[in-house]
Short mmCIF file of C-alpha atoms in Angstrom, two decimals:
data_model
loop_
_atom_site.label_atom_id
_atom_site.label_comp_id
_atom_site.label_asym_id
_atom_site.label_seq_id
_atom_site.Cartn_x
_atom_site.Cartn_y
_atom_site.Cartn_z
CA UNK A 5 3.09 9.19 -26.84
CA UNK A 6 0.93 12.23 -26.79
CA UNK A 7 -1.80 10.52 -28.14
CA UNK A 8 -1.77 7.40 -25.26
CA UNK A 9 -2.08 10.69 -23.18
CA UNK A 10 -4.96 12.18 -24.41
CA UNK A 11 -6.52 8.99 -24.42
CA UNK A 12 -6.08 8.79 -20.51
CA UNK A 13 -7.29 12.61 -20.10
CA UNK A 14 -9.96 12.84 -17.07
CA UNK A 15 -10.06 16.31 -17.03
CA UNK A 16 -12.96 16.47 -18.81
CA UNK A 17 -15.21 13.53 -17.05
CA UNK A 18 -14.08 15.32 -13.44
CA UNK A 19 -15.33 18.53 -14.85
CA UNK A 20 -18.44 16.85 -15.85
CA UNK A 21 -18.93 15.13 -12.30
CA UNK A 22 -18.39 19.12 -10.97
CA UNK A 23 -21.10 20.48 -13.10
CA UNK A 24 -23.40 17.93 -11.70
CA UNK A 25 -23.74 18.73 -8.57
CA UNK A 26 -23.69 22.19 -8.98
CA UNK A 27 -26.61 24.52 -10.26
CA UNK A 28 -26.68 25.85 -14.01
CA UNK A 29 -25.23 28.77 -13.94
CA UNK A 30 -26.20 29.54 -17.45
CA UNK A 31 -23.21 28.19 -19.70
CA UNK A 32 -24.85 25.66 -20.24
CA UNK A 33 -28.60 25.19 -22.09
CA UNK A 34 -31.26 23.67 -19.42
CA UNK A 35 -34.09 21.63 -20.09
CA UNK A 36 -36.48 19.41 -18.49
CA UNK A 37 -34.64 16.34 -19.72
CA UNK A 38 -31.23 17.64 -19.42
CA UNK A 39 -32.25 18.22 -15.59
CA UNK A 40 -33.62 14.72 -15.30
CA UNK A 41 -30.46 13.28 -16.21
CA UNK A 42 -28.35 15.24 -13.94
CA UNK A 43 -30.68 13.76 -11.13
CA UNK A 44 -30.11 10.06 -12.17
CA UNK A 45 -26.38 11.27 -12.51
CA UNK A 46 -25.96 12.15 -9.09
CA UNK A 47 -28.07 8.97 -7.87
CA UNK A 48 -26.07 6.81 -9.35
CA UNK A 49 -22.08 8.73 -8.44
CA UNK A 50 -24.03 9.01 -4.81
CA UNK A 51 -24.68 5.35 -4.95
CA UNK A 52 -21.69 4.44 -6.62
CA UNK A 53 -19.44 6.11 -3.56
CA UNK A 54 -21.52 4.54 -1.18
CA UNK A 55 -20.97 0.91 -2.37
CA UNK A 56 -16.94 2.06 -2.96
CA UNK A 57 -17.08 2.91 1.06
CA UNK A 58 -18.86 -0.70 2.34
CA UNK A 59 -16.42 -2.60 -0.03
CA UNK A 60 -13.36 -0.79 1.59
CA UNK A 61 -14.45 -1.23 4.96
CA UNK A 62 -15.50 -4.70 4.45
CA UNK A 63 -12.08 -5.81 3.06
CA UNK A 64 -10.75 -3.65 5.68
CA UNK A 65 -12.80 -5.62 8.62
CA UNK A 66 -11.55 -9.02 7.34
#
């Protein structure tokens, strides 16, 4: 059983969306690409939350 649990562990990806959005504050090494990644990163979560919203409120209007 503990290992179907660790399998459904998110504490790691919601620490990952956290760091994101946030500025380096050093822990972690920085680089050019790194940086461009994190940018597409929070493109994609912004555009990702934005499609989530129309698709509620779409089902919601019906």
């Amino acid at each position: 059983m503990s290992n179907m649990k660790r399998y459904f562990e998110l504490g790691e990806a919601f620490r990952y969306f956290g760091r994101v959005f946030r500025k380096n504050d050093g822990t972690h090494p920085d680089s050019f690409n790194l940086r461009t990644m994190h940018w597409i990163n929070r493109i994609s979560i912004v555009m990702f939350l934005i499609c989530l919203i129309v698709m509620i409120v779409r089902a919601l209007m019906r």
